[in-house]
Amino acid sequence: MRQGAQGSAETGAPWTAVGRAGSGAPAAQARVPQQAGAVRGEHTHSEPPLPVVPRARPVVQRASVRGQILDALRAALVAGDLRPGEVYSAPVLGERFGVSATPVREAMQQLALEGAVEVVPNRGFRVVERGVRELAELAEVRALIEVPVMLRLARTVPAERWAELRPLAEATVRAASSGCRATYAESDRGFHRAVLSLSGNVQLVQIAEDLHRRAQWPLVGGGPGNRGRADLVADAHEHTALLDALVARDLDVVRALVGEHFAGAAAAG
């Protein structure tokens, strides 16, 4: 799977292709029937002229293609399809997704800003290699941010608001049961994002989600099986237990569960 300078070794990854955006011919303007007695744009004095309203042209948003590619690359990172230490070129990845190299390159540049990859001049992008220590550091920072917020929310948020998050917690269990690490990662972030959103602090939610995403990247040599189905299911069930503690306003249990949740994720990789 290693990508050389010619960028030709990447084949066969089981990713869903993103369709190439096409360009259509300009849409014809809508026909407007002439009024009786009207000649070449003149109109009768009894009725106002009907305006000619052209049909809107379909606009292809390149940003939406880039966003789809970015989501697909993030999922590939979590699943281990993009391997730590390997170099991937934008043209070859573009062939896989069925798009040009431009949106892939732009998505990879965003991943470089997030610390997932690094630019290799004239070759492409190398997936960053990281170890257990970095994962433990991320878990510590997440705990420093999220534990105090959840304890505050446990004191102030009514039980019915927590009940609204029950479907999200149950969704994480179903995602974990599928055994798909990328599917569970997205569901896991969704639950934590919903909990922290109750704080009303948009900046906190964004920072916490960025840290969460970084914590989901696989370790060096971990591959797609870095966390097995049993690990994911156990992790997911902690979400439902956390909701129970939040409803009961049991601060000690909330503190213990959140701490164990982060520690377990760090240990399992």
Tab-separated table of C-alpha atoms in Angstrom:
chain	number	residue	atom	x	y	z
A	1	MET	CA	0.000	0.000	0.000
A	2	ARG	CA	2.982	2.307	0.228
A	3	GLN	CA	2.818	5.193	-2.204
A	4	GLY	CA	6.042	5.959	-4.030
A	5	ALA	CA	7.074	9.145	-5.783
A	6	GLN	CA	5.056	8.172	-8.872
A	7	GLY	CA	1.882	7.684	-6.780
A	8	SER	CA	0.850	4.398	-8.409
A	9	ALA	CA	0.722	1.799	-5.651
A	10	GLU	CA	-2.625	2.741	-4.139
A	11	THR	CA	-5.292	0.415	-5.456
A	12	GLY	CA	-8.173	-1.593	-4.161
A	13	ALA	CA	-9.321	0.277	-1.029
A	14	PRO	CA	-13.006	-0.464	-0.259
A	15	TRP	CA	-14.148	3.139	-0.219
A	16	THR	CA	-17.367	4.470	-1.684
A	17	ALA	CA	-16.696	6.691	-4.676
A	18	VAL	CA	-17.922	10.258	-4.712
A	19	GLY	CA	-19.551	11.041	-8.053
A	20	ARG	CA	-17.936	13.615	-10.339
A	21	ALA	CA	-20.018	16.749	-10.554
A	22	GLY	CA	-21.205	17.290	-14.140
A	23	SER	CA	-21.949	20.478	-15.979
A	24	GLY	CA	-25.223	20.833	-17.815
A	25	ALA	CA	-26.294	23.150	-20.608
A	26	PRO	CA	-27.895	26.426	-19.498
A	27	ALA	CA	-31.552	25.958	-18.766
A	28	ALA	CA	-33.993	27.508	-21.223
A	29	GLN	CA	-35.970	30.481	-20.028
A	30	ALA	CA	-39.608	29.911	-19.171
A	31	ARG	CA	-42.048	30.760	-21.943
A	32	VAL	CA	-44.546	33.478	-21.070
A	33	PRO	CA	-47.731	33.563	-23.161
A	34	GLN	CA	-48.360	36.819	-24.991
A	35	GLN	CA	-51.352	38.803	-23.952
A	36	ALA	CA	-54.034	39.526	-26.554
A	37	GLY	CA	-53.167	42.659	-28.497
A	38	ALA	CA	-49.555	42.661	-27.377
A	39	VAL	CA	-46.903	43.033	-30.078
A	40	ARG	CA	-43.140	42.429	-29.535
A	41	GLY	CA	-43.039	43.281	-25.858
A	42	GLU	CA	-45.749	45.915	-25.948
A	43	HIS	CA	-48.651	45.328	-23.602
A	44	THR	CA	-52.229	46.359	-23.325
A	45	HIS	CA	-53.190	49.063	-20.889
A	46	SER	CA	-55.772	46.893	-19.187
A	47	GLU	CA	-53.290	44.462	-17.570
A	48	PRO	CA	-49.697	44.778	-16.350
A	49	PRO	CA	-47.067	42.830	-18.289
A	50	LEU	CA	-46.102	39.391	-16.999
A	51	PRO	CA	-42.450	39.348	-15.934
A	52	VAL	CA	-40.095	36.969	-17.686
A	53	VAL	CA	-38.492	34.912	-14.919
A	54	PRO	CA	-35.576	32.728	-16.063
A	55	ARG	CA	-35.245	29.339	-14.473
A	56	ALA	CA	-32.438	29.146	-11.973
A	57	ARG	CA	-29.336	27.395	-13.241
A	58	PRO	CA	-28.198	24.435	-11.171
A	59	VAL	CA	-25.077	25.564	-9.347
A	60	VAL	CA	-22.402	22.958	-8.633
A	61	GLN	CA	-20.834	23.701	-5.278
A	62	ARG	CA	-17.209	22.558	-5.308
A	63	ALA	CA	-17.156	23.046	-1.555
A	64	SER	CA	-19.750	20.269	-1.178
A	65	VAL	CA	-17.549	17.863	-3.169
A	66	ARG	CA	-14.566	18.831	-1.038
A	67	GLY	CA	-16.653	18.258	2.076
A	68	GLN	CA	-17.675	14.787	0.921
A	69	ILE	CA	-14.058	13.921	0.189
A	70	LEU	CA	-12.975	15.273	3.584
A	71	ASP	CA	-15.580	13.122	5.346
A	72	ALA	CA	-14.501	10.070	3.343
A	73	LEU	CA	-10.823	10.646	4.146
A	74	ARG	CA	-11.588	11.094	7.844
A	75	ALA	CA	-13.504	7.810	7.831
A	76	ALA	CA	-10.610	6.124	6.027
A	77	LEU	CA	-8.219	7.428	8.692
A	78	VAL	CA	-10.335	6.021	11.525
A	79	ALA	CA	-10.854	2.694	9.753
A	80	GLY	CA	-7.125	2.364	9.099
A	81	ASP	CA	-7.493	2.413	5.296
A	82	LEU	CA	-5.069	5.354	5.303
A	83	ARG	CA	-2.146	3.885	7.171
A	84	PRO	CA	0.208	5.799	9.467
A	85	GLY	CA	3.533	6.508	7.762
A	86	GLU	CA	2.216	5.912	4.223
A	87	VAL	CA	2.298	8.614	1.528
A	88	TYR	CA	-0.789	9.185	-0.638
A	89	SER	CA	-0.999	11.380	-3.710
A	90	ALA	CA	-4.020	13.522	-4.535
A	91	PRO	CA	-4.306	12.287	-8.177
A	92	VAL	CA	-4.380	8.611	-7.163
A	93	LEU	CA	-6.904	9.234	-4.385
A	94	GLY	CA	-8.937	11.305	-6.821
A	95	GLU	CA	-9.128	8.290	-9.129
A	96	ARG	CA	-10.451	6.214	-6.265
A	97	PHE	CA	-13.171	8.706	-5.450
A	98	GLY	CA	-14.000	9.505	-9.066
A	99	VAL	CA	-13.091	13.185	-8.797
A	100	SER	CA	-10.220	15.413	-9.869
A	101	ALA	CA	-7.152	15.864	-7.704
A	102	THR	CA	-8.183	19.392	-6.666
A	103	PRO	CA	-10.881	18.603	-4.042
A	104	VAL	CA	-8.737	15.767	-2.697
A	105	ARG	CA	-5.742	18.090	-2.355
A	106	GLU	CA	-7.901	20.711	-0.597
A	107	ALA	CA	-9.314	18.089	1.782
A	108	MET	CA	-5.826	16.789	2.530
A	109	GLN	CA	-4.669	20.321	3.286
A	110	GLN	CA	-7.463	20.574	5.835
A	111	LEU	CA	-6.342	17.293	7.377
A	112	ALA	CA	-2.810	18.722	7.527
A	113	LEU	CA	-4.153	21.668	9.541
A	114	GLU	CA	-5.824	19.174	11.874
A	115	GLY	CA	-2.572	17.287	12.321
A	116	ALA	CA	-3.678	14.063	10.626
A	117	VAL	CA	-1.278	14.249	7.673
A	118	GLU	CA	1.822	16.157	6.653
A	119	VAL	CA	2.791	17.487	3.249
A	120	VAL	CA	5.548	15.634	1.388
A	121	PRO	CA	6.778	17.942	-1.422
A	122	ASN	CA	6.340	16.510	-4.920
A	123	ARG	CA	4.839	13.294	-3.562
A	124	GLY	CA	1.640	13.918	-1.651
A	125	PHE	CA	0.615	13.586	1.981
A	126	ARG	CA	1.984	11.289	4.668
A	127	VAL	CA	-0.355	10.026	7.384
A	128	VAL	CA	1.097	11.102	10.718
A	129	GLU	CA	2.449	8.352	12.950
A	130	ARG	CA	1.458	8.615	16.589
A	131	GLY	CA	1.875	6.476	19.640
A	132	VAL	CA	0.250	5.567	22.942
A	133	ARG	CA	1.640	8.604	24.731
A	134	GLU	CA	-0.071	11.037	22.356
A	135	LEU	CA	-3.376	9.196	22.780
A	136	ALA	CA	-3.027	9.360	26.567
A	137	GLU	CA	-2.294	13.089	26.384
A	138	LEU	CA	-5.395	13.653	24.272
A	139	ALA	CA	-7.502	11.696	26.769
A	140	GLU	CA	-6.128	13.828	29.617
A	141	VAL	CA	-6.923	17.098	27.830
A	142	ARG	CA	-10.407	15.903	26.930
A	143	ALA	CA	-11.057	14.972	30.538
A	144	LEU	CA	-9.856	18.386	31.743
A	145	ILE	CA	-12.352	20.043	29.415
A	146	GLU	CA	-15.361	17.748	29.493
A	147	VAL	CA	-15.522	16.525	33.094
A	148	PRO	CA	-16.096	19.977	34.688
A	149	VAL	CA	-18.659	20.837	32.009
A	150	MET	CA	-20.592	17.615	32.518
A	151	LEU	CA	-20.563	18.061	36.281
A	152	ARG	CA	-21.991	21.558	35.868
A	153	LEU	CA	-24.622	20.303	33.448
A	154	ALA	CA	-25.532	17.498	35.847
A	155	ARG	CA	-26.462	20.140	38.434
A	156	THR	CA	-28.499	22.337	36.091
A	157	VAL	CA	-30.002	20.384	33.178
A	158	PRO	CA	-33.450	18.878	33.895
A	159	ALA	CA	-34.026	15.153	33.487
A	160	GLU	CA	-36.288	15.568	30.452
A	161	ARG	CA	-33.466	17.198	28.469
A	162	TRP	CA	-31.204	14.243	29.178
A	163	ALA	CA	-34.003	11.900	28.090
A	164	GLU	CA	-33.898	13.560	24.655
A	165	LEU	CA	-30.335	12.262	24.235
A	166	ARG	CA	-31.276	8.649	24.930
A	167	PRO	CA	-31.733	7.799	21.216
A	168	LEU	CA	-28.224	9.086	20.488
A	169	ALA	CA	-26.754	6.922	23.251
A	170	GLU	CA	-28.610	3.886	21.947
A	171	ALA	CA	-27.424	4.669	18.429
A	172	THR	CA	-23.815	4.408	19.615
A	173	VAL	CA	-24.521	0.904	20.901
A	174	ARG	CA	-25.950	-0.146	17.527
A	175	ALA	CA	-22.992	1.427	15.715
A	176	ALA	CA	-20.551	-0.377	17.998
A	177	SER	CA	-22.340	-3.671	17.432
A	178	SER	CA	-21.732	-3.305	13.698
A	179	GLY	CA	-18.016	-3.610	14.375
A	180	CYS	CA	-17.280	-0.742	11.991
A	181	ARG	CA	-14.854	1.572	13.697
A	182	ALA	CA	-15.610	4.529	11.409
A	183	THR	CA	-19.376	4.208	11.935
A	184	TYR	CA	-18.943	4.057	15.689
A	185	ALA	CA	-16.520	6.993	15.690
A	186	GLU	CA	-19.091	9.242	14.015
A	187	SER	CA	-21.869	8.140	16.361
A	188	ASP	CA	-19.607	8.551	19.401
A	189	ARG	CA	-18.745	12.134	18.425
A	190	GLY	CA	-22.409	12.875	17.831
A	191	PHE	CA	-23.346	11.846	21.372
A	192	HIS	CA	-20.561	13.831	23.025
A	193	ARG	CA	-21.333	16.846	20.836
A	194	ALA	CA	-24.999	16.741	21.882
A	195	VAL	CA	-24.088	16.559	25.574
A	196	LEU	CA	-21.623	19.445	25.437
A	197	SER	CA	-23.998	21.535	23.298
A	198	LEU	CA	-26.248	21.842	26.333
A	199	SER	CA	-23.583	24.156	27.771
A	200	GLY	CA	-24.398	26.734	25.094
A	201	ASN	CA	-20.674	27.287	24.480
A	202	VAL	CA	-20.036	26.892	20.752
A	203	GLN	CA	-16.257	27.329	21.070
A	204	LEU	CA	-16.048	24.619	23.704
A	205	VAL	CA	-18.017	22.208	21.515
A	206	GLN	CA	-15.752	22.837	18.519
A	207	ILE	CA	-12.529	22.414	20.500
A	208	ALA	CA	-13.793	19.267	22.211
A	209	GLU	CA	-14.850	17.720	18.911
A	210	ASP	CA	-11.480	18.443	17.327
A	211	LEU	CA	-9.729	16.704	20.232
A	212	HIS	CA	-12.215	13.834	20.043
A	213	ARG	CA	-11.577	13.301	16.329
A	214	ARG	CA	-7.809	13.269	16.875
A	215	ALA	CA	-8.260	10.670	19.622
A	216	GLN	CA	-10.017	8.365	17.154
A	217	TRP	CA	-7.130	8.035	14.690
A	218	PRO	CA	-5.439	4.630	14.857
A	219	LEU	CA	-2.076	4.085	16.444
A	220	VAL	CA	1.039	3.096	14.504
A	221	GLY	CA	0.701	-0.536	13.491
A	222	GLY	CA	-2.830	-0.734	14.854
A	223	GLY	CA	-4.674	-1.060	11.571
A	224	PRO	CA	-8.441	-1.430	11.266
A	225	GLY	CA	-8.636	-3.920	14.141
A	226	ASN	CA	-7.030	-1.611	16.691
A	227	ARG	CA	-10.236	-1.771	18.756
A	228	GLY	CA	-12.379	-4.848	18.446
A	229	ARG	CA	-16.163	-5.077	18.491
A	230	ALA	CA	-16.210	-5.920	22.206
A	231	ASP	CA	-14.187	-2.804	23.047
A	232	LEU	CA	-16.504	-0.604	21.001
A	233	VAL	CA	-19.661	-2.084	22.557
A	234	ALA	CA	-18.294	-1.656	26.089
A	235	ASP	CA	-17.387	1.944	25.256
A	236	ALA	CA	-20.868	2.602	23.859
A	237	HIS	CA	-22.668	1.204	26.913
A	238	GLU	CA	-20.841	3.792	29.015
A	239	HIS	CA	-22.904	6.443	27.202
A	240	THR	CA	-26.193	5.025	28.474
A	241	ALA	CA	-24.751	4.624	31.971
A	242	LEU	CA	-23.588	8.238	31.857
A	243	LEU	CA	-27.081	9.428	30.929
A	244	ASP	CA	-28.528	7.490	33.874
A	245	ALA	CA	-26.067	9.210	36.217
A	246	LEU	CA	-26.798	12.630	34.732
A	247	VAL	CA	-30.541	12.127	35.179
A	248	ALA	CA	-29.960	11.060	38.793
A	249	ARG	CA	-27.551	13.993	39.315
A	250	ASP	CA	-25.063	11.569	40.850
A	251	LEU	CA	-21.931	13.680	40.455
A	252	ASP	CA	-19.537	11.038	41.772
A	253	VAL	CA	-20.730	8.488	39.225
A	254	VAL	CA	-20.622	11.081	36.429
A	255	ARG	CA	-17.020	11.958	37.307
A	256	ALA	CA	-15.988	8.302	37.495
A	257	LEU	CA	-17.735	7.289	34.263
A	258	VAL	CA	-16.308	10.127	32.184
A	259	GLY	CA	-12.819	9.495	33.555
A	260	GLU	CA	-13.065	5.770	32.805
A	261	HIS	CA	-14.509	6.480	29.365
A	262	PHE	CA	-11.499	8.528	28.339
A	263	ALA	CA	-8.990	6.257	30.035
A	264	GLY	CA	-10.480	3.186	28.375
A	265	ALA	CA	-10.353	4.784	24.955
A	266	ALA	CA	-6.736	5.750	25.480
A	267	ALA	CA	-5.764	2.272	26.627
A	268	ALA	CA	-7.559	0.512	23.783
A	269	GLY	CA	-6.332	2.860	21.049
